[in-house]
Coordinates of C-alpha atoms in Angstrom, one line a residue:
X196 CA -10.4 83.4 -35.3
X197 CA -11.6 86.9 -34.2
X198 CA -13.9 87.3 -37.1
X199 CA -15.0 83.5 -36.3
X200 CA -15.7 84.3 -32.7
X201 CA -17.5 87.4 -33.7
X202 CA -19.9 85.2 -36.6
X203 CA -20.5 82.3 -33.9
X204 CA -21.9 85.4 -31.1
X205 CA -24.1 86.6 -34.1
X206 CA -25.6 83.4 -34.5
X207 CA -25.8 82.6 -30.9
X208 CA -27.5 86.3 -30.3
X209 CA -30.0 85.5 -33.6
X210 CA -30.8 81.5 -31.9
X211 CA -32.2 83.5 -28.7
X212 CA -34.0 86.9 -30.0
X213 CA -35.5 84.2 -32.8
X214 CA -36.5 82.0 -29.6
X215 CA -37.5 84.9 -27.7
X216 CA -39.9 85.8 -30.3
X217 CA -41.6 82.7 -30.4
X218 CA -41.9 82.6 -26.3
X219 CA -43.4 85.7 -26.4
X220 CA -45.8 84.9 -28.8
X221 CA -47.3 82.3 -26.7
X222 CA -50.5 82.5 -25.0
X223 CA -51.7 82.2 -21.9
X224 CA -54.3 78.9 -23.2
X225 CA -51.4 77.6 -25.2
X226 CA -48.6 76.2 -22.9
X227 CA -50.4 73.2 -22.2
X228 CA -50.7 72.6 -26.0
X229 CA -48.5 69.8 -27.7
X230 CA -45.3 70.1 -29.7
X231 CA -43.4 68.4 -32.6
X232 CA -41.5 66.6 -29.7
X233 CA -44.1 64.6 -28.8
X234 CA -43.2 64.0 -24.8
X235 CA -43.2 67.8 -24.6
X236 CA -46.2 70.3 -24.3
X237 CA -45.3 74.3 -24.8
X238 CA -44.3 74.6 -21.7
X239 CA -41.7 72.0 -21.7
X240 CA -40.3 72.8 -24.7
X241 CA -39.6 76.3 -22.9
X242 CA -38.5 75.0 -19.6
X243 CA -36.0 72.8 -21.9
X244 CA -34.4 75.4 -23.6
X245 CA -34.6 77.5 -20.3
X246 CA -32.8 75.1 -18.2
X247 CA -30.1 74.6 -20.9
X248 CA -29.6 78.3 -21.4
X249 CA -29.3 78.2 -17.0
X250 CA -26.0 75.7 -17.5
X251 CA -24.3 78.0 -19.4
X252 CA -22.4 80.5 -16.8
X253 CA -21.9 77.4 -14.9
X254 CA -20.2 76.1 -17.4
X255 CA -18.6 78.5 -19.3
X256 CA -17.7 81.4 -16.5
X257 CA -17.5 79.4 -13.8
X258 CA -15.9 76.5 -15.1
X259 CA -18.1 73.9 -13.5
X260 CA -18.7 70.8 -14.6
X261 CA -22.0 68.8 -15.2
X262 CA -21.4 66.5 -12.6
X263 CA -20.8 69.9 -10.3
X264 CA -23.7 71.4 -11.0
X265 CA -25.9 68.2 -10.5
X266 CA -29.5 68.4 -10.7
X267 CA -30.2 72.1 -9.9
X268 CA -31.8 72.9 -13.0
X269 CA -33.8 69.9 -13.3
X270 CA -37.9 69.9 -13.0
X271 CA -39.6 73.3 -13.2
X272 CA -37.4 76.1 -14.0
X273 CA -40.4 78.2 -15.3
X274 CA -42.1 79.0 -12.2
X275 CA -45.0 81.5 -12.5
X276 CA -43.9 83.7 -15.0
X277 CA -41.8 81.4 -18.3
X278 CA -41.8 84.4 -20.1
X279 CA -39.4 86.3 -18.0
X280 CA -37.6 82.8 -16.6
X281 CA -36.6 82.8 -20.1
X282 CA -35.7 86.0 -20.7
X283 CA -33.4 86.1 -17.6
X284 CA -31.9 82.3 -18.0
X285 CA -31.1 83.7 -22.4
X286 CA -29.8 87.2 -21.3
X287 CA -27.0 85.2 -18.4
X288 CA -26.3 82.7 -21.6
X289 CA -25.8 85.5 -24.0
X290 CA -23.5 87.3 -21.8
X291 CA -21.8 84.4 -20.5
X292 CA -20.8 83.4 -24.2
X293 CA -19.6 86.9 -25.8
X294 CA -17.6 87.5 -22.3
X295 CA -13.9 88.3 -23.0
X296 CA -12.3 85.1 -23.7
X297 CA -15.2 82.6 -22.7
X298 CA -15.0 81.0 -26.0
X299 CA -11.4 80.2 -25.8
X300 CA -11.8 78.0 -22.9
X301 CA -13.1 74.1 -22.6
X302 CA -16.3 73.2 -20.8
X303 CA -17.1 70.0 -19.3
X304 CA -20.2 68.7 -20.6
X305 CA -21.2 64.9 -19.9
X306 CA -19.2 63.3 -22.8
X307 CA -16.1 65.2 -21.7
X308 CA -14.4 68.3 -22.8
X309 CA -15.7 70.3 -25.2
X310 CA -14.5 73.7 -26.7
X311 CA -16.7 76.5 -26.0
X312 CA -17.1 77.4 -29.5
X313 CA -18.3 73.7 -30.1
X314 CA -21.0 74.0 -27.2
X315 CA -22.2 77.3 -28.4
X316 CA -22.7 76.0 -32.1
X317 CA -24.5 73.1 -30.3
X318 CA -26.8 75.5 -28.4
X319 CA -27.2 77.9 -31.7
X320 CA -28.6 74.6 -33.2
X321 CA -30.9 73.9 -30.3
X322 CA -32.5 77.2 -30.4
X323 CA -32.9 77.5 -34.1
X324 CA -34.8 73.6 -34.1
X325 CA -36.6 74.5 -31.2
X326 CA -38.1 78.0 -32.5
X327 CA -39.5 76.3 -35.8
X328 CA -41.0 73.5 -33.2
X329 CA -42.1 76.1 -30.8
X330 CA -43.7 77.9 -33.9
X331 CA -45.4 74.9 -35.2
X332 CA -46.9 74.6 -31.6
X333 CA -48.2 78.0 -31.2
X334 CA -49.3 78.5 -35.0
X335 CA -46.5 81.3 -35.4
X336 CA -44.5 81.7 -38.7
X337 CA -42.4 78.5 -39.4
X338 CA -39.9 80.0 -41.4
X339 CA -36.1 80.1 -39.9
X340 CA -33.9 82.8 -41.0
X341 CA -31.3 81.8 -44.1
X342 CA -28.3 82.2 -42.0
X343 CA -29.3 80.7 -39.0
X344 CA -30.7 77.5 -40.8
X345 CA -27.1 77.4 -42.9
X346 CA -25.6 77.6 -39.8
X347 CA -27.4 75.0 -38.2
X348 CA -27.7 72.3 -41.3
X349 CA -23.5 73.0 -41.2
X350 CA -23.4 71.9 -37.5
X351 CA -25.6 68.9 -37.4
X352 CA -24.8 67.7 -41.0
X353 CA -21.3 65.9 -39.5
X354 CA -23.3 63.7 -36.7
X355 CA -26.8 64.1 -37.6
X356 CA -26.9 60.4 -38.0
X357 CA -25.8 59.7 -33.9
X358 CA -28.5 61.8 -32.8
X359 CA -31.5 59.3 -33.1
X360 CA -29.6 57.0 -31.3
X361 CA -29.1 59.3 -28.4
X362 CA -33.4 59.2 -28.1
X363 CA -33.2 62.7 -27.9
X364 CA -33.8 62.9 -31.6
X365 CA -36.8 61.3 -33.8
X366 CA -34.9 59.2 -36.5
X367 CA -33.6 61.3 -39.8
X368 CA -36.9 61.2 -42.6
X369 CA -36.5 61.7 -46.5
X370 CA -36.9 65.7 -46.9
X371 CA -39.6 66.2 -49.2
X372 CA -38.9 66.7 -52.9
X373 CA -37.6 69.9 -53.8
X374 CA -36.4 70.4 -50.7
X375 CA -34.8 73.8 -49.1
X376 CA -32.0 74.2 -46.2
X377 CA -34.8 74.3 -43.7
X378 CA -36.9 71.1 -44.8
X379 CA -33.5 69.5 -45.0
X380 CA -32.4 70.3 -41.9
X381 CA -35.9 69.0 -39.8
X382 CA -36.1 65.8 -41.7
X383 CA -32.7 65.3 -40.8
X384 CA -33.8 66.0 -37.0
X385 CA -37.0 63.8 -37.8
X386 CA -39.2 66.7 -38.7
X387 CA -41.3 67.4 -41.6
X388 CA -41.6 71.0 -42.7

């Protein structure tokens, strides 16, 4: 379990420095510019993965649940500067998860319990989809690093299906032929590569 807990805060560390990356590289004309999620512009996408990053000590130190923490990260969470909302809101996620024994206890997310190692791998997943769209948006380098996409294609893989149905999720497309990890993994989130 040790050297488990260990992989899953390498990934989750890799999922926000990969994000990080991408936010960074955004410029000041582009976060009104469109994204693979087609309700979300730059900016959204950010504030998105921002205010889900935010939930995280609630959740995980502090033991809240959703319901507890209501609607305080809802709307703008970027303010005037995203760059450094986002650094902030991924640095209080990161240490929330690797702190001693946080991924040993059970969070309370809106469909009920949940381990904490599940929600990390969840939010590993987020991050690592959400870079490659955040890349295709700025015109940044679309390729996802080999562990983090095997990571991520291993997580989703089991209930990729469900996820259209949520409507957070375009509906699964066949991958292209010859297909890698990555292509398979966005066509099964309803992107093409």
């Amino acid at each position: 379990m040790e050297n488990d807990v260990a992989t899953l805060l390498a990934r989750h560390s890799e999922a926000l420095t990969l994000f990080t990356e991408r936010v960074h590289a955004v410029h000041t004309d582009q976060w009104d510019d469109p994204t693979p999620c087609t309700e979300w512009s730059v900016r959204d996408l950010v504030n998105h993965l921002t205010a889900e990053q935010l939930w995280v000590p609630d959740l995980v130190s502090d033991g809240a649940s959703i319901a507890e923490v209501g609607d305080a990260y809802d709307g703008d969470v970027l303010g005037s500067r995203p760059k450094t909302a986002w650094d902030e809101a991924a640095r209080a996620a990161r240490k929330a998860f690797a702190a001693e024994g946080a991924l040993e206890r059970t969070v309370r997310l809106s469909y009920g319990e949940t381990p904490a190692v599940a929600y990390c791998a969840q939010m590993i997943t987020d991050a690592v989809v959400h870079s490659w769209d955040l890349s295709r948006a700025i015109g940044a380098s679309e390729r996802l690093p080999d562990e983090l996409v095997a990571f991520a294609l291993e997580e989703v893989t089991p209930y990729a299906a469900e996820l259209s149905k949520s409507g957070l999720f375009a509906p699964p497309i066949e991958p292209p032929p010859g297909d890698s990890h990555q292509s398979r993994l966005l066509a099964m989130l309803g992107r093409r590569g």
